[in-house]
Amino acid sequence: EIPEVRQFQVVLRSNDQLRILLKGAGFSSEQENKLRTVLQNFLGSIPVQLMWVDEIPRSAQGKLMQVIREKSPPSDTAVPQN
């Protein structure tokens, strides 16, 4: 648990990156560097973007989803179905 973070959301992006939205008091640069090190040790080479926001987006039902997956854009190589 990290006291500076009141809410968070992990977004699994369609380009194989993670975006972590954070709501709260914010980190010192030392705290952010520690978190980035922990994430890098855990996730390896997966790029991670940390973003402090005023509000975490809610689902259509008004719920806070802690982990969401971004929809992939339509593929240019899609085969039409008859």
Tab-separated table of N, CA, C and O in Angstrom:
chain	number	residue	atom	x	y	z
A	1	GLU	N	0.844	-1.179	0.000
A	1	GLU	CA	0.000	0.000	0.000
A	1	GLU	C	0.888	1.241	0.000
A	1	GLU	O	1.888	1.304	0.691
A	2	ILE	N	0.470	2.220	-0.783
A	2	ILE	CA	1.224	3.469	-0.919
A	2	ILE	C	0.306	4.607	-0.485
A	2	ILE	O	-0.677	4.898	-1.172
A	3	PRO	N	0.591	5.268	0.635
A	3	PRO	CA	-0.341	6.259	1.177
A	3	PRO	C	-0.618	7.449	0.252
A	3	PRO	O	-1.682	8.051	0.326
A	4	GLU	N	0.315	7.777	-0.629
A	4	GLU	CA	0.113	8.913	-1.540
A	4	GLU	C	-0.927	8.623	-2.613
A	4	GLU	O	-1.437	9.540	-3.248
A	5	VAL	N	-1.227	7.361	-2.838
A	5	VAL	CA	-2.152	6.962	-3.902
A	5	VAL	C	-3.514	6.642	-3.291
A	5	VAL	O	-3.651	5.713	-2.517
A	6	ARG	N	-4.522	7.441	-3.667
A	6	ARG	CA	-5.889	7.198	-3.189
A	6	ARG	C	-6.631	6.220	-4.099
A	6	ARG	O	-7.439	5.422	-3.639
A	7	GLN	N	-6.382	6.328	-5.399
A	7	GLN	CA	-6.990	5.431	-6.381
A	7	GLN	C	-5.986	5.219	-7.505
A	7	GLN	O	-5.115	6.053	-7.742
A	8	PHE	N	-6.151	4.102	-8.207
A	8	PHE	CA	-5.301	3.837	-9.362
A	8	PHE	C	-6.075	3.041	-10.400
A	8	PHE	O	-7.097	2.439	-10.100
A	9	GLN	N	-5.547	3.066	-11.605
A	9	GLN	CA	-6.093	2.244	-12.681
A	9	GLN	C	-4.939	1.855	-13.587
A	9	GLN	O	-4.143	2.701	-13.984
A	10	VAL	N	-4.850	0.571	-13.900
A	10	VAL	CA	-3.843	0.062	-14.821
A	10	VAL	C	-4.527	-0.154	-16.164
A	10	VAL	O	-5.528	-0.866	-16.245
A	11	VAL	N	-3.990	0.478	-17.195
A	11	VAL	CA	-4.553	0.359	-18.544
A	11	VAL	C	-3.581	-0.478	-19.379
A	11	VAL	O	-2.430	-0.084	-19.571
A	12	LEU	N	-4.052	-1.638	-19.834
A	12	LEU	CA	-3.275	-2.473	-20.736
A	12	LEU	C	-3.527	-1.934	-22.133
A	12	LEU	O	-4.611	-2.101	-22.687
A	13	ARG	N	-2.549	-1.274	-22.687
A	13	ARG	CA	-2.740	-0.591	-23.959
A	13	ARG	C	-2.584	-1.556	-25.122
A	13	ARG	O	-1.916	-2.570	-25.029
A	14	SER	N	-3.186	-1.215	-26.241
A	14	SER	CA	-3.167	-2.080	-27.425
A	14	SER	C	-1.778	-2.189	-28.047
A	14	SER	O	-1.515	-3.087	-28.825
A	15	ASN	N	-0.859	-1.302	-27.671
A	15	ASN	CA	0.502	-1.334	-28.218
A	15	ASN	C	1.479	-2.015	-27.257
A	15	ASN	O	2.672	-1.746	-27.286
A	16	ASP	N	0.964	-2.897	-26.392
A	16	ASP	CA	1.777	-3.664	-25.435
A	16	ASP	C	2.512	-2.786	-24.428
A	16	ASP	O	3.627	-3.093	-24.022
A	17	GLN	N	1.902	-1.697	-24.054
A	17	GLN	CA	2.428	-0.827	-23.012
A	17	GLN	C	1.417	-0.763	-21.878
A	17	GLN	O	0.250	-1.087	-22.060
A	18	LEU	N	1.893	-0.332	-20.710
A	18	LEU	CA	1.011	-0.109	-19.570
A	18	LEU	C	0.944	1.373	-19.272
A	18	LEU	O	1.959	2.074	-19.324
A	19	ARG	N	-0.247	1.828	-18.977
A	19	ARG	CA	-0.423	3.192	-18.478
A	19	ARG	C	-1.036	3.038	-17.087
A	19	ARG	O	-2.053	2.357	-16.934
A	20	ILE	N	-0.408	3.639	-16.101
A	20	ILE	CA	-0.928	3.572	-14.745
A	20	ILE	C	-1.397	4.973	-14.357
A	20	ILE	O	-0.598	5.906	-14.292
A	21	LEU	N	-2.718	5.097	-14.166
A	21	LEU	CA	-3.303	6.358	-13.737
A	21	LEU	C	-3.337	6.367	-12.217
A	21	LEU	O	-3.770	5.399	-11.587
A	22	LEU	N	-2.876	7.458	-11.635
A	22	LEU	CA	-2.787	7.583	-10.184
A	22	LEU	C	-3.531	8.827	-9.736
A	22	LEU	O	-3.399	9.883	-10.349
A	23	LYS	N	-4.290	8.691	-8.662
A	23	LYS	CA	-4.986	9.836	-8.073
A	23	LYS	C	-4.528	9.935	-6.625
A	23	LYS	O	-4.577	8.945	-5.886
A	24	GLY	N	-4.072	11.118	-6.234
A	24	GLY	CA	-3.616	11.280	-4.861
A	24	GLY	C	-2.666	12.451	-4.727
A	24	GLY	O	-2.683	13.388	-5.519
A	25	ALA	N	-1.808	12.362	-3.724
A	25	ALA	CA	-0.936	13.470	-3.349
A	25	ALA	C	0.296	13.621	-4.238
A	25	ALA	O	0.925	14.669	-4.239
A	26	GLY	N	0.655	12.588	-4.972
A	26	GLY	CA	1.845	12.660	-5.815
A	26	GLY	C	3.069	12.120	-5.102
A	26	GLY	O	3.077	11.956	-3.883
A	27	PHE	N	4.104	11.823	-5.873
A	27	PHE	CA	5.349	11.263	-5.362
A	27	PHE	C	6.469	12.281	-5.447
A	27	PHE	O	6.467	13.140	-6.331
A	28	SER	N	7.459	12.094	-4.612
A	28	SER	CA	8.728	12.785	-4.815
A	28	SER	C	9.425	12.069	-5.969
A	28	SER	O	9.054	10.940	-6.332
A	29	SER	N	10.431	12.680	-6.546
A	29	SER	CA	11.147	12.025	-7.650
A	29	SER	C	11.813	10.741	-7.160
A	29	SER	O	11.899	9.757	-7.899
A	30	GLU	N	12.247	10.707	-5.903
A	30	GLU	CA	12.853	9.500	-5.337
A	30	GLU	C	11.827	8.359	-5.252
A	30	GLU	O	12.121	7.223	-5.616
A	31	GLN	N	10.616	8.677	-4.800
A	31	GLN	CA	9.566	7.661	-4.716
A	31	GLN	C	9.194	7.139	-6.099
A	31	GLN	O	8.989	5.944	-6.294
A	32	GLU	N	9.092	8.052	-7.064
A	32	GLU	CA	8.747	7.627	-8.422
A	32	GLU	C	9.832	6.730	-8.999
A	32	GLU	O	9.536	5.716	-9.633
A	33	ASN	N	11.088	7.082	-8.768
A	33	ASN	CA	12.190	6.246	-9.259
A	33	ASN	C	12.157	4.858	-8.627
A	33	ASN	O	12.406	3.861	-9.306
A	34	LYS	N	11.841	4.782	-7.330
A	34	LYS	CA	11.726	3.481	-6.659
A	34	LYS	C	10.615	2.649	-7.291
A	34	LYS	O	10.789	1.459	-7.560
A	35	LEU	N	9.449	3.280	-7.526
A	35	LEU	CA	8.332	2.569	-8.141
A	35	LEU	C	8.700	2.093	-9.535
A	35	LEU	O	8.425	0.947	-9.910
A	36	ARG	N	9.352	2.928	-10.318
A	36	ARG	CA	9.757	2.531	-11.668
A	36	ARG	C	10.729	1.347	-11.636
A	36	ARG	O	10.644	0.446	-12.456
A	37	THR	N	11.627	1.340	-10.659
A	37	THR	CA	12.567	0.230	-10.514
A	37	THR	C	11.834	-1.061	-10.183
A	37	THR	O	12.102	-2.111	-10.772
A	38	VAL	N	10.884	-0.994	-9.251
A	38	VAL	CA	10.093	-2.179	-8.886
A	38	VAL	C	9.320	-2.683	-10.107
A	38	VAL	O	9.305	-3.887	-10.391
A	39	LEU	N	8.681	-1.768	-10.834
A	39	LEU	CA	7.912	-2.157	-12.020
A	39	LEU	C	8.814	-2.775	-13.082
A	39	LEU	O	8.456	-3.781	-13.704
A	40	GLN	N	9.979	-2.194	-13.292
A	40	GLN	CA	10.902	-2.723	-14.297
A	40	GLN	C	11.387	-4.120	-13.897
A	40	GLN	O	11.476	-5.009	-14.745
A	41	ASN	N	11.665	-4.327	-12.605
A	41	ASN	CA	12.097	-5.653	-12.148
A	41	ASN	C	10.985	-6.681	-12.335
A	41	ASN	O	11.251	-7.840	-12.629
A	42	PHE	N	9.750	-6.263	-12.149
A	42	PHE	CA	8.608	-7.160	-12.260
A	42	PHE	C	8.179	-7.388	-13.711
A	42	PHE	O	7.854	-8.501	-14.102
A	43	LEU	N	8.182	-6.305	-14.512
A	43	LEU	CA	7.628	-6.370	-15.870
A	43	LEU	C	8.675	-6.511	-16.966
A	43	LEU	O	8.327	-6.713	-18.127
A	44	GLY	N	9.934	-6.354	-16.629
A	44	GLY	CA	10.985	-6.438	-17.647
A	44	GLY	C	10.957	-5.226	-18.568
A	44	GLY	O	10.875	-4.088	-18.123
A	45	SER	N	10.950	-5.480	-19.870
A	45	SER	CA	11.076	-4.394	-20.851
A	45	SER	C	9.734	-3.783	-21.271
A	45	SER	O	9.690	-2.964	-22.188
A	46	ILE	N	8.640	-4.144	-20.616
A	46	ILE	CA	7.340	-3.569	-20.961
A	46	ILE	C	7.332	-2.096	-20.573
A	46	ILE	O	7.556	-1.761	-19.414
A	47	PRO	N	7.092	-1.194	-21.528
A	47	PRO	CA	7.071	0.233	-21.207
A	47	PRO	C	5.896	0.582	-20.285
A	47	PRO	O	4.777	0.095	-20.475
A	48	VAL	N	6.172	1.427	-19.291
A	48	VAL	CA	5.157	1.844	-18.329
A	48	VAL	C	5.118	3.369	-18.280
A	48	VAL	O	6.153	4.024	-18.169
A	49	GLN	N	3.917	3.911	-18.382
A	49	GLN	CA	3.703	5.354	-18.286
A	49	GLN	C	2.918	5.618	-17.004
A	49	GLN	O	1.841	5.055	-16.805
A	50	LEU	N	3.463	6.448	-16.110
A	50	LEU	CA	2.768	6.847	-14.893
A	50	LEU	C	2.151	8.217	-15.115
A	50	LEU	O	2.815	9.129	-15.593
A	51	MET	N	0.865	8.342	-14.795
A	51	MET	CA	0.170	9.621	-14.989
A	51	MET	C	-0.642	9.954	-13.737
A	51	MET	O	-1.468	9.150	-13.306
A	52	TRP	N	-0.396	11.128	-13.164
A	52	TRP	CA	-1.224	11.618	-12.060
A	52	TRP	C	-2.409	12.345	-12.662
A	52	TRP	O	-2.253	13.190	-13.552
A	53	VAL	N	-3.608	12.014	-12.200
A	53	VAL	CA	-4.836	12.598	-12.740
A	53	VAL	C	-5.712	13.087	-11.592
A	53	VAL	O	-5.576	12.645	-10.444
A	54	ASP	N	-6.633	13.997	-11.922
A	54	ASP	CA	-7.587	14.490	-10.927
A	54	ASP	C	-8.683	13.462	-10.656
A	54	ASP	O	-9.174	13.356	-9.536
A	55	GLU	N	-9.073	12.733	-11.691
A	55	GLU	CA	-10.128	11.724	-11.561
A	55	GLU	C	-9.772	10.512	-12.404
A	55	GLU	O	-9.249	10.644	-13.503
A	56	ILE	N	-10.108	9.344	-11.903
A	56	ILE	CA	-9.956	8.091	-12.649
A	56	ILE	C	-11.271	7.863	-13.405
A	56	ILE	O	-12.346	7.936	-12.805
A	57	PRO	N	-11.201	7.602	-14.718
A	57	PRO	CA	-12.442	7.349	-15.463
A	57	PRO	C	-13.188	6.140	-14.895
A	57	PRO	O	-12.585	5.154	-14.489
A	58	ARG	N	-14.498	6.246	-14.885
A	58	ARG	CA	-15.354	5.165	-14.385
A	58	ARG	C	-16.010	4.448	-15.560
A	58	ARG	O	-16.108	4.985	-16.655
A	59	SER	N	-16.491	3.251	-15.295
A	59	SER	CA	-17.198	2.481	-16.317
A	59	SER	C	-18.559	3.127	-16.579
A	59	SER	O	-18.994	4.016	-15.849
A	60	ALA	N	-19.252	2.642	-17.598
A	60	ALA	CA	-20.588	3.153	-17.915
A	60	ALA	C	-21.547	2.951	-16.744
A	60	ALA	O	-22.507	3.698	-16.584
A	61	GLN	N	-21.251	1.963	-15.898
A	61	GLN	CA	-22.089	1.690	-14.724
A	61	GLN	C	-21.648	2.500	-13.504
A	61	GLN	O	-22.196	2.343	-12.425
A	62	GLY	N	-20.634	3.359	-13.670
A	62	GLY	CA	-20.171	4.204	-12.581
A	62	GLY	C	-19.168	3.542	-11.655
A	62	GLY	O	-18.840	4.080	-10.600
A	63	LYS	N	-18.638	2.384	-12.044
A	63	LYS	CA	-17.701	1.650	-11.189
A	63	LYS	C	-16.258	1.996	-11.539
A	63	LYS	O	-15.935	2.261	-12.688
A	64	LEU	N	-15.403	1.951	-10.520
A	64	LEU	CA	-13.971	2.128	-10.726
A	64	LEU	C	-13.385	0.774	-11.103
A	64	LEU	O	-13.465	-0.178	-10.332
A	65	MET	N	-12.853	0.683	-12.295
A	65	MET	CA	-12.208	-0.544	-12.758
A	65	MET	C	-10.707	-0.369	-12.550
A	65	MET	O	-10.115	0.551	-13.104
A	66	GLN	N	-10.094	-1.229	-11.744
A	66	GLN	CA	-8.675	-1.062	-11.436
A	66	GLN	C	-7.772	-1.526	-12.569
A	66	GLN	O	-6.655	-1.042	-12.691
A	67	VAL	N	-8.247	-2.446	-13.389
A	67	VAL	CA	-7.477	-2.901	-14.548
A	67	VAL	C	-8.410	-2.944	-15.739
A	67	VAL	O	-9.488	-3.533	-15.676
A	68	ILE	N	-8.000	-2.278	-16.824
A	68	ILE	CA	-8.787	-2.318	-18.049
A	68	ILE	C	-7.869	-2.591	-19.236
A	68	ILE	O	-6.675	-2.329	-19.182
A	69	ARG	N	-8.454	-3.130	-20.290
A	69	ARG	CA	-7.713	-3.381	-21.524
A	69	ARG	C	-8.271	-2.466	-22.603
A	69	ARG	O	-9.467	-2.452	-22.847
A	70	GLU	N	-7.356	-1.703	-23.226
A	70	GLU	CA	-7.754	-0.841	-24.336
A	70	GLU	C	-8.162	-1.709	-25.509
A	70	GLU	O	-7.553	-2.745	-25.765
A	71	LYS	N	-9.165	-1.283	-26.228
A	71	LYS	CA	-9.569	-2.010	-27.434
A	71	LYS	C	-8.528	-1.785	-28.514
A	71	LYS	O	-8.005	-0.687	-28.675
A	72	SER	N	-8.238	-2.839	-29.253
A	72	SER	CA	-7.296	-2.734	-30.368
A	72	SER	C	-7.944	-2.001	-31.517
A	72	SER	O	-9.135	-2.198	-31.784
A	73	PRO	N	-7.172	-1.176	-32.213
A	73	PRO	CA	-7.732	-0.529	-33.404
A	73	PRO	C	-7.995	-1.586	-34.473
A	73	PRO	O	-7.357	-2.632	-34.474
A	74	PRO	N	-8.941	-1.318	-35.372
A	74	PRO	CA	-9.220	-2.286	-36.438
A	74	PRO	C	-7.975	-2.569	-37.255
A	74	PRO	O	-7.189	-1.667	-37.533
A	75	SER	N	-7.790	-3.801	-37.608
A	75	SER	CA	-6.618	-4.194	-38.384
A	75	SER	C	-6.845	-3.895	-39.862
A	75	SER	O	-7.920	-4.111	-40.394
A	76	ASP	N	-5.801	-3.407	-40.521
A	76	ASP	CA	-5.872	-3.159	-41.965
A	76	ASP	C	-5.867	-4.467	-42.756
A	76	ASP	O	-6.198	-4.491	-43.928
A	77	THR	N	-5.469	-5.549	-42.076
A	77	THR	CA	-5.353	-6.826	-42.776
A	77	THR	C	-6.561	-7.727	-42.507
A	77	THR	O	-6.493	-8.924	-42.768
A	78	ALA	N	-7.616	-7.163	-41.998
A	78	ALA	CA	-8.810	-7.976	-41.706
A	78	ALA	C	-9.375	-8.565	-43.001
A	78	ALA	O	-9.432	-7.905	-44.032
A	79	VAL	N	-9.794	-9.802	-42.920
A	79	VAL	CA	-10.346	-10.498	-44.068
A	79	VAL	C	-11.866	-10.326	-44.015
A	79	VAL	O	-12.492	-10.656	-43.022
A	80	PRO	N	-12.488	-9.800	-45.084
A	80	PRO	CA	-13.939	-9.640	-45.064
A	80	PRO	C	-14.623	-11.010	-44.989
A	80	PRO	O	-14.177	-11.965	-45.589
A	81	GLN	N	-15.718	-11.056	-44.234
A	81	GLN	CA	-16.468	-12.293	-44.116
A	81	GLN	C	-17.719	-12.190	-44.980
A	81	GLN	O	-18.364	-11.159	-45.044
A	82	ASN	N	-18.062	-13.270	-45.642
A	82	ASN	CA	-19.236	-13.297	-46.505
A	82	ASN	C	-20.445	-13.739	-45.749
A	82	ASN	O	-20.496	-14.503	-44.924
